[in-house]
Amino acid sequence: RASRVLAQGPRSDRDKKRWMPELSEARMRASELRTLISKSPDQMMANLGEAWRDRETQMTVGGRPGNGAAVPAPPVKVSIGSAGGFSTGQRVRHNHFGDGVITDVTDTSDDKQISVLFDAAEERTFLLSLVADKLEAIAD
């Protein structure tokens, strides 16, 4: 619908050419998110529930409701060692994608593949050798 409105609207051809690829990309991303949610709705709901609990916890100061200002709790880093002691279900933080849960750890011939479902509903797979300095385990 947005593409049709843009195409038939009063904007210049230059603007239309500029925005059509953006709309196409947004449509593809929305489709990917719908697919991801339909594949693992339980995990998605768990992530959303955990994010909500985190938000509630951050809104409480000194055991009583705060004034609405979030009080971020610093994450507790867990040492994973050089062997890459990651396991399925473990909470991790990536310096670019944020917090997530490891959904799969696979040994390859010379490395490990780690799949992470990030709280923003985006699942990524990494080689441990390439992500070791960007990924850290965090306490629940």
Tab-separated table of N, CA and C in Angstrom:
chain	number	residue	atom	x	y	z
A	1	ARG	N	0.820	-1.183	0.000
A	1	ARG	CA	0.000	0.000	0.000
A	1	ARG	C	0.868	1.251	0.000
A	2	ALA	N	1.918	1.290	0.798
A	2	ALA	CA	2.777	2.475	0.862
A	2	ALA	C	3.439	2.741	-0.484
A	3	SER	N	3.849	1.678	-1.174
A	3	SER	CA	4.478	1.852	-2.490
A	3	SER	C	3.492	2.458	-3.480
A	4	ARG	N	2.255	1.988	-3.452
A	4	ARG	CA	1.234	2.510	-4.361
A	4	ARG	C	0.949	3.979	-4.058
A	5	VAL	N	0.837	4.313	-2.783
A	5	VAL	CA	0.578	5.703	-2.396
A	5	VAL	C	1.726	6.595	-2.852
A	6	LEU	N	2.955	6.116	-2.667
A	6	LEU	CA	4.114	6.900	-3.099
A	6	LEU	C	4.128	7.051	-4.616
A	7	ALA	N	3.895	5.942	-5.338
A	7	ALA	CA	3.947	5.972	-6.802
A	7	ALA	C	2.881	6.892	-7.386
A	8	GLN	N	1.707	6.904	-6.785
A	8	GLN	CA	0.605	7.706	-7.321
A	8	GLN	C	0.533	9.103	-6.712
A	9	GLY	N	1.387	9.376	-5.743
A	9	GLY	CA	1.357	10.655	-5.044
A	9	GLY	C	2.021	11.778	-5.818
A	10	PRO	N	1.998	12.974	-5.240
A	10	PRO	CA	2.494	14.169	-5.918
A	10	PRO	C	4.015	14.365	-5.848
A	11	ARG	N	4.739	13.470	-5.210
A	11	ARG	CA	6.191	13.652	-5.082
A	11	ARG	C	6.870	13.607	-6.449
A	12	SER	N	8.043	14.211	-6.511
A	12	SER	CA	8.803	14.226	-7.762
A	12	SER	C	9.321	12.825	-8.078
A	13	ASP	N	9.634	12.578	-9.354
A	13	ASP	CA	10.182	11.276	-9.760
A	13	ASP	C	11.482	10.984	-9.025
A	14	ARG	N	12.249	12.009	-8.779
A	14	ARG	CA	13.518	11.844	-8.051
A	14	ARG	C	13.268	11.309	-6.638
A	15	ASP	N	12.292	11.894	-5.940
A	15	ASP	CA	11.938	11.426	-4.593
A	15	ASP	C	11.398	10.004	-4.629
A	16	LYS	N	10.568	9.713	-5.629
A	16	LYS	CA	9.996	8.372	-5.743
A	16	LYS	C	11.096	7.330	-5.940
A	17	LYS	N	12.057	7.638	-6.806
A	17	LYS	CA	13.171	6.708	-7.043
A	17	LYS	C	14.007	6.528	-5.783
A	18	ARG	N	14.103	7.566	-5.001
A	18	ARG	CA	14.883	7.501	-3.762
A	18	ARG	C	14.192	6.635	-2.711
A	19	TRP	N	12.877	6.764	-2.582
A	19	TRP	CA	12.155	6.100	-1.497
A	19	TRP	C	11.654	4.699	-1.829
A	20	MET	N	11.483	4.351	-3.085
A	20	MET	CA	10.984	3.015	-3.440
A	20	MET	C	11.883	1.892	-2.914
A	21	PRO	N	13.225	1.984	-3.074
A	21	PRO	CA	14.073	0.919	-2.511
A	21	PRO	C	13.962	0.825	-0.986
A	22	GLU	N	13.805	1.963	-0.316
A	22	GLU	CA	13.638	1.964	1.141
A	22	GLU	C	12.357	1.224	1.532
A	23	LEU	N	11.277	1.493	0.814
A	23	LEU	CA	10.015	0.809	1.101
A	23	LEU	C	10.128	-0.688	0.836
A	24	SER	N	10.801	-1.042	-0.235
A	24	SER	CA	10.993	-2.456	-0.561
A	24	SER	C	11.782	-3.162	0.532
A	25	GLU	N	12.838	-2.519	1.007
A	25	GLU	CA	13.653	-3.099	2.080
A	25	GLU	C	12.842	-3.234	3.371
A	26	ALA	N	12.049	-2.239	3.694
A	26	ALA	CA	11.215	-2.299	4.899
A	26	ALA	C	10.191	-3.429	4.791
A	27	ARG	N	9.623	-3.611	3.603
A	27	ARG	CA	8.655	-4.687	3.388
A	27	ARG	C	9.319	-6.057	3.569
A	28	MET	N	10.542	-6.218	3.032
A	28	MET	CA	11.277	-7.478	3.188
A	28	MET	C	11.610	-7.731	4.649
A	29	ARG	N	12.035	-6.704	5.372
A	29	ARG	CA	12.386	-6.857	6.787
A	29	ARG	C	11.155	-7.243	7.611
A	30	ALA	N	10.025	-6.629	7.325
A	30	ALA	CA	8.790	-6.979	8.029
A	30	ALA	C	8.418	-8.434	7.764
A	31	SER	N	8.606	-8.875	6.534
A	31	SER	CA	8.326	-10.273	6.200
A	31	SER	C	9.254	-11.214	6.954
A	32	GLU	N	10.540	-10.861	7.045
A	32	GLU	CA	11.502	-11.676	7.795
A	32	GLU	C	11.104	-11.766	9.263
A	33	LEU	N	10.688	-10.646	9.843
A	33	LEU	CA	10.279	-10.640	11.248
A	33	LEU	C	9.037	-11.496	11.471
A	34	ARG	N	8.064	-11.401	10.557
A	34	ARG	CA	6.871	-12.243	10.683
A	34	ARG	C	7.247	-13.721	10.628
A	35	THR	N	8.162	-14.076	9.729
A	35	THR	CA	8.611	-15.462	9.616
A	35	THR	C	9.316	-15.903	10.884
A	36	LEU	N	10.192	-15.061	11.410
A	36	LEU	CA	10.924	-15.396	12.629
A	36	LEU	C	9.972	-15.597	13.802
A	37	ILE	N	8.997	-14.724	13.930
A	37	ILE	CA	8.035	-14.846	15.020
A	37	ILE	C	7.221	-16.123	14.872
A	38	SER	N	6.837	-16.454	13.650
A	38	SER	CA	6.023	-17.658	13.464
A	38	SER	C	6.828	-18.931	13.692
A	39	LYS	N	8.144	-18.888	13.485
A	39	LYS	CA	8.983	-20.074	13.691
A	39	LYS	C	9.194	-20.377	15.165
A	40	SER	N	9.357	-19.347	15.971
A	40	SER	CA	9.639	-19.589	17.386
A	40	SER	C	8.855	-18.613	18.270
A	41	PRO	N	7.526	-18.749	18.292
A	41	PRO	CA	6.734	-17.815	19.099
A	41	PRO	C	7.016	-17.937	20.591
A	42	ASP	N	7.317	-19.145	21.064
A	42	ASP	CA	7.601	-19.305	22.492
A	42	ASP	C	8.861	-18.550	22.884
A	43	GLN	N	9.913	-18.662	22.061
A	43	GLN	CA	11.161	-17.954	22.349
A	43	GLN	C	10.951	-16.447	22.266
A	44	MET	N	10.165	-16.010	21.282
A	44	MET	CA	9.889	-14.587	21.127
A	44	MET	C	9.153	-14.056	22.353
A	45	MET	N	8.147	-14.798	22.815
A	45	MET	CA	7.402	-14.359	23.995
A	45	MET	C	8.295	-14.367	25.236
A	46	ALA	N	9.193	-15.348	25.326
A	46	ALA	CA	10.125	-15.384	26.457
A	46	ALA	C	11.029	-14.158	26.435
A	47	ASN	N	11.529	-13.795	25.249
A	47	ASN	CA	12.384	-12.611	25.125
A	47	ASN	C	11.628	-11.340	25.497
A	48	LEU	N	10.401	-11.220	25.000
A	48	LEU	CA	9.616	-10.030	25.313
A	48	LEU	C	9.285	-9.966	26.800
A	49	GLY	N	8.945	-11.116	27.397
A	49	GLY	CA	8.660	-11.155	28.830
A	49	GLY	C	9.872	-10.773	29.654
A	50	GLU	N	11.037	-11.284	29.257
A	50	GLU	CA	12.262	-10.955	29.986
A	50	GLU	C	12.597	-9.470	29.855
A	51	ALA	N	12.417	-8.931	28.658
A	51	ALA	CA	12.680	-7.500	28.464
A	51	ALA	C	11.734	-6.668	29.330
A	52	TRP	N	10.475	-7.113	29.438
A	52	TRP	CA	9.509	-6.395	30.268
A	52	TRP	C	9.911	-6.450	31.738
A	53	ARG	N	10.318	-7.640	32.202
A	53	ARG	CA	10.750	-7.767	33.602
A	53	ARG	C	11.977	-6.899	33.868
A	54	ASP	N	12.902	-6.873	32.918
A	54	ASP	CA	14.080	-6.016	33.072
A	54	ASP	C	13.660	-4.558	33.201
A	55	ARG	N	12.723	-4.146	32.374
A	55	ARG	CA	12.248	-2.766	32.400
A	55	ARG	C	11.587	-2.459	33.745
A	56	GLU	N	10.774	-3.390	34.241
A	56	GLU	CA	10.134	-3.182	35.543
A	56	GLU	C	11.168	-3.072	36.653
A	57	THR	N	12.184	-3.937	36.604
A	57	THR	CA	13.233	-3.924	37.617
A	57	THR	C	13.973	-2.595	37.594
A	58	GLN	N	14.233	-2.074	36.420
A	58	GLN	CA	14.969	-0.820	36.296
A	58	GLN	C	14.150	0.367	36.779
A	59	MET	N	12.834	0.221	36.832
A	59	MET	CA	11.978	1.321	37.261
A	59	MET	C	11.814	1.365	38.779
A	60	THR	N	12.340	0.393	39.486
A	60	THR	CA	12.221	0.342	40.935
A	60	THR	C	13.532	0.787	41.560
A	61	VAL	N	13.439	1.736	42.467
A	61	VAL	CA	14.634	2.234	43.148
A	61	VAL	C	14.428	2.049	44.644
A	62	GLY	N	15.342	1.362	45.303
A	62	GLY	CA	15.259	1.197	46.750
A	62	GLY	C	14.025	0.452	47.217
A	63	GLY	N	13.508	-0.485	46.415
A	63	GLY	CA	12.371	-1.291	46.818
A	63	GLY	C	11.030	-0.608	46.671
A	64	ARG	N	10.994	0.582	46.121
A	64	ARG	CA	9.716	1.257	45.910
A	64	ARG	C	9.692	1.792	44.480
A	65	PRO	N	8.524	2.019	43.943
A	65	PRO	CA	8.457	2.511	42.572
A	65	PRO	C	9.248	3.800	42.414
A	66	GLY	N	9.960	3.880	41.319
A	66	GLY	CA	10.768	5.064	41.048
A	66	GLY	C	9.924	6.184	40.477
A	67	ASN	N	10.579	7.235	40.087
A	67	ASN	CA	9.876	8.393	39.552
A	67	ASN	C	9.762	8.326	38.029
A	68	GLY	N	9.953	7.136	37.470
A	68	GLY	CA	9.848	6.981	36.025
A	68	GLY	C	11.192	7.008	35.335
A	69	ALA	N	12.237	7.400	36.045
A	69	ALA	CA	13.566	7.420	35.440
A	69	ALA	C	14.176	6.027	35.549
A	70	ALA	N	14.623	5.513	34.439
A	70	ALA	CA	15.217	4.176	34.436
A	70	ALA	C	16.560	4.204	35.146
A	71	VAL	N	16.797	3.200	35.943
A	71	VAL	CA	18.069	3.055	36.640
A	71	VAL	C	18.714	1.786	36.106
A	72	PRO	N	19.567	1.903	35.094
A	72	PRO	CA	20.129	0.697	34.493
A	72	PRO	C	21.070	-0.027	35.443
A	73	ALA	N	20.867	-1.319	35.540
A	73	ALA	CA	21.749	-2.149	36.357
A	73	ALA	C	22.895	-2.622	35.480
A	74	PRO	N	24.129	-2.442	35.935
A	74	PRO	CA	25.241	-2.887	35.108
A	74	PRO	C	25.231	-4.398	34.985
A	75	PRO	N	25.538	-4.920	33.794
A	75	PRO	CA	25.543	-6.366	33.623
A	75	PRO	C	26.702	-6.992	34.380
A	76	VAL	N	26.459	-8.189	34.858
A	76	VAL	CA	27.512	-8.938	35.529
A	76	VAL	C	28.182	-9.795	34.474
A	77	LYS	N	29.445	-9.528	34.208
A	77	LYS	CA	30.157	-10.285	33.191
A	77	LYS	C	30.568	-11.637	33.752
A	78	VAL	N	30.415	-12.643	32.926
A	78	VAL	CA	30.799	-13.989	33.296
A	78	VAL	C	31.962	-14.389	32.412
A	79	SER	N	33.025	-14.837	33.009
A	79	SER	CA	34.190	-15.233	32.228
A	79	SER	C	33.890	-16.506	31.454
A	80	ILE	N	34.177	-16.488	30.153
A	80	ILE	CA	33.910	-17.666	29.346
A	80	ILE	C	35.179	-18.373	28.926
A	81	GLY	N	36.309	-17.773	29.192
A	81	GLY	CA	37.574	-18.422	28.864
A	81	GLY	C	37.842	-18.454	27.373
A	82	SER	N	39.020	-18.867	27.008
A	82	SER	CA	39.409	-18.875	25.603
A	82	SER	C	38.803	-20.041	24.845
A	83	ALA	N	38.302	-21.052	25.549
A	83	ALA	CA	37.701	-22.206	24.883
A	83	ALA	C	36.303	-21.895	24.378
A	84	GLY	N	35.776	-20.741	24.750
A	84	GLY	CA	34.450	-20.369	24.276
A	84	GLY	C	33.373	-21.177	24.958
A	85	GLY	N	33.285	-21.113	26.265
A	85	GLY	CA	32.327	-21.903	27.021
A	85	GLY	C	30.901	-21.427	26.875
A	86	PHE	N	30.420	-21.257	25.667
A	86	PHE	CA	29.041	-20.853	25.437
A	86	PHE	C	28.151	-22.084	25.412
A	87	SER	N	26.913	-21.922	25.862
A	87	SER	CA	25.979	-23.046	25.821
A	87	SER	C	24.586	-22.546	25.452
A	88	THR	N	23.781	-23.424	24.931
A	88	THR	CA	22.420	-23.092	24.537
A	88	THR	C	21.634	-22.588	25.746
A	89	GLY	N	20.884	-21.515	25.546
A	89	GLY	CA	20.087	-20.928	26.615
A	89	GLY	C	20.813	-19.851	27.405
A	90	GLN	N	22.094	-19.677	27.155
A	90	GLN	CA	22.903	-18.702	27.897
A	90	GLN	C	22.627	-17.290	27.387
A	91	ARG	N	22.531	-16.320	28.301
A	91	ARG	CA	22.356	-14.912	27.937
A	91	ARG	C	23.710	-14.332	27.567
A	92	VAL	N	23.745	-13.579	26.482
A	92	VAL	CA	24.979	-12.956	26.016
A	92	VAL	C	24.692	-11.525	25.574
A	93	ARG	N	25.762	-10.754	25.438
A	93	ARG	CA	25.661	-9.387	24.929
A	93	ARG	C	26.680	-9.225	23.807
A	94	HIS	N	26.196	-8.740	22.674
A	94	HIS	CA	27.051	-8.438	21.528
A	94	HIS	C	27.208	-6.924	21.489
A	95	ASN	N	28.411	-6.448	21.177
A	95	ASN	CA	28.634	-5.003	21.249
A	95	ASN	C	27.870	-4.212	20.190
A	96	HIS	N	27.320	-4.882	19.173
A	96	HIS	CA	26.543	-4.171	18.158
A	96	HIS	C	25.054	-4.532	18.214
A	97	PHE	N	24.733	-5.820	18.387
A	97	PHE	CA	23.348	-6.282	18.327
A	97	PHE	C	22.642	-6.280	19.676
A	98	GLY	N	23.386	-6.119	20.777
A	98	GLY	CA	22.766	-6.061	22.097
A	98	GLY	C	22.649	-7.416	22.768
A	99	ASP	N	21.669	-7.527	23.688
A	99	ASP	CA	21.480	-8.746	24.472
A	99	ASP	C	20.689	-9.782	23.689
A	100	GLY	N	20.959	-11.040	24.018
A	100	GLY	CA	20.233	-12.127	23.372
A	100	GLY	C	20.446	-13.436	24.096
A	101	VAL	N	19.872	-14.490	23.524
A	101	VAL	CA	19.963	-15.836	24.078
A	101	VAL	C	20.565	-16.747	23.020
A	102	ILE	N	21.538	-17.569	23.425
A	102	ILE	CA	22.138	-18.522	22.492
A	102	ILE	C	21.123	-19.621	22.214
A	103	THR	N	20.822	-19.824	20.932
A	103	THR	CA	19.856	-20.847	20.545
A	103	THR	C	20.523	-22.108	20.032
A	104	ASP	N	21.793	-22.015	19.628
A	104	ASP	CA	22.479	-23.197	19.106
A	104	ASP	C	23.983	-22.982	19.150
A	105	VAL	N	24.705	-24.026	19.516
A	105	VAL	CA	26.169	-24.033	19.464
A	105	VAL	C	26.559	-25.289	18.703
A	106	THR	N	27.269	-25.113	17.594
A	106	THR	CA	27.648	-26.239	16.753
A	106	THR	C	29.153	-26.263	16.578
A	107	ASP	N	29.755	-27.418	16.841
A	107	ASP	CA	31.183	-27.581	16.584
A	107	ASP	C	31.385	-27.836	15.105
A	108	THR	N	32.269	-27.060	14.490
A	108	THR	CA	32.675	-27.333	13.117
A	108	THR	C	34.060	-27.946	13.189
A	109	SER	N	34.659	-28.213	12.062
A	109	SER	CA	35.954	-28.899	12.067
A	109	SER	C	37.027	-28.128	12.820
A	110	ASP	N	37.026	-26.807	12.709
A	110	ASP	CA	38.087	-26.034	13.357
A	110	ASP	C	37.573	-24.831	14.152
A	111	ASP	N	36.272	-24.746	14.350
A	111	ASP	CA	35.702	-23.590	15.038
A	111	ASP	C	34.349	-23.980	15.623
A	112	LYS	N	33.658	-23.021	16.222
A	112	LYS	CA	32.290	-23.224	16.702
A	112	LYS	C	31.395	-22.198	16.037
A	113	GLN	N	30.179	-22.616	15.709
A	113	GLN	CA	29.161	-21.695	15.227
A	113	GLN	C	28.198	-21.446	16.377
A	114	ILE	N	27.886	-20.181	16.607
A	114	ILE	CA	26.983	-19.807	17.689
A	114	ILE	C	25.822	-19.025	17.083
A	115	SER	N	24.601	-19.504	17.314
A	115	SER	CA	23.401	-18.790	16.868
A	115	SER	C	22.800	-18.085	18.072
A	116	VAL	N	22.478	-16.802	17.894
A	116	VAL	CA	21.938	-15.992	18.987
A	116	VAL	C	20.645	-15.335	18.514
A	117	LEU	N	19.588	-15.483	19.324
A	117	LEU	CA	18.342	-14.768	19.080
A	117	LEU	C	18.381	-13.522	19.950
A	118	PHE	N	18.557	-12.372	19.307
A	118	PHE	CA	18.675	-11.124	20.043
A	118	PHE	C	17.303	-10.626	20.477
A	119	ASP	N	17.282	-9.829	21.522
A	119	ASP	CA	16.031	-9.337	22.086
A	119	ASP	C	15.228	-8.525	21.079
A	120	ALA	N	15.879	-8.020	20.059
A	120	ALA	CA	15.185	-7.272	19.015
A	120	ALA	C	14.597	-8.218	17.967
A	121	ALA	N	14.481	-9.506	18.305
A	121	ALA	CA	13.861	-10.528	17.454
A	121	ALA	C	14.677	-10.844	16.213
A	122	GLU	N	15.954	-10.666	16.274
A	122	GLU	CA	16.822	-10.919	15.138
A	122	GLU	C	17.769	-12.057	15.501
A	123	GLU	N	17.762	-13.124	14.699
A	123	GLU	CA	18.659	-14.242	14.972
A	123	GLU	C	19.864	-14.147	14.045
A	124	ARG	N	21.050	-14.307	14.620
A	124	ARG	CA	22.305	-14.243	13.873
A	124	ARG	C	23.149	-15.453	14.223
A	125	THR	N	23.951	-15.901	13.263
A	125	THR	CA	24.884	-17.003	13.490
A	125	THR	C	26.290	-16.482	13.262
A	126	PHE	N	27.181	-16.787	14.204
A	126	PHE	CA	28.551	-16.292	14.167
A	126	PHE	C	29.536	-17.452	14.281
A	127	LEU	N	30.733	-17.242	13.762
A	127	LEU	CA	31.853	-18.131	14.064
A	127	LEU	C	32.510	-17.589	15.324
A	128	LEU	N	32.765	-18.461	16.279
A	128	LEU	CA	33.334	-18.027	17.551
A	128	LEU	C	34.653	-17.289	17.351
A	129	SER	N	35.476	-17.758	16.424
A	129	SER	CA	36.779	-17.117	16.217
A	129	SER	C	36.637	-15.666	15.768
A	130	LEU	N	35.537	-15.339	15.098
A	130	LEU	CA	35.344	-13.978	14.599
A	130	LEU	C	34.596	-13.077	15.578
A	131	VAL	N	33.878	-13.676	16.520
A	131	VAL	CA	33.035	-12.877	17.401
A	131	VAL	C	33.505	-12.901	18.858
A	132	ALA	N	34.573	-13.626	19.145
A	132	ALA	CA	35.020	-13.804	20.537
A	132	ALA	C	35.245	-12.473	21.256
A	133	ASP	N	35.759	-11.467	20.558
A	133	ASP	CA	36.024	-10.185	21.211
A	133	ASP	C	34.798	-9.264	21.220
A	134	LYS	N	33.698	-9.689	20.595
A	134	LYS	CA	32.494	-8.855	20.521
A	134	LYS	C	31.330	-9.417	21.329
A	135	LEU	N	31.480	-10.646	21.824
A	135	LEU	CA	30.387	-11.320	22.509
A	135	LEU	C	30.811	-11.672	23.918
A	136	GLU	N	29.958	-11.336	24.888
A	136	GLU	CA	30.273	-11.674	26.278
A	136	GLU	C	29.058	-12.303	26.938
A	137	ALA	N	29.320	-13.246	27.804
A	137	ALA	CA	28.249	-13.867	28.574
A	137	ALA	C	27.840	-12.908	29.683
A	138	ILE	N	26.548	-12.852	29.964
A	138	ILE	CA	26.066	-12.014	31.061
A	138	ILE	C	25.202	-12.869	31.979
A	139	ALA	N	25.164	-12.497	33.242
A	139	ALA	CA	24.347	-13.230	34.214
A	139	ALA	C	22.886	-12.888	33.992
A	140	ASP	N	22.020	-13.816	34.316
A	140	ASP	CA	20.571	-13.602	34.140
A	140	ASP	C	20.056	-12.515	35.009
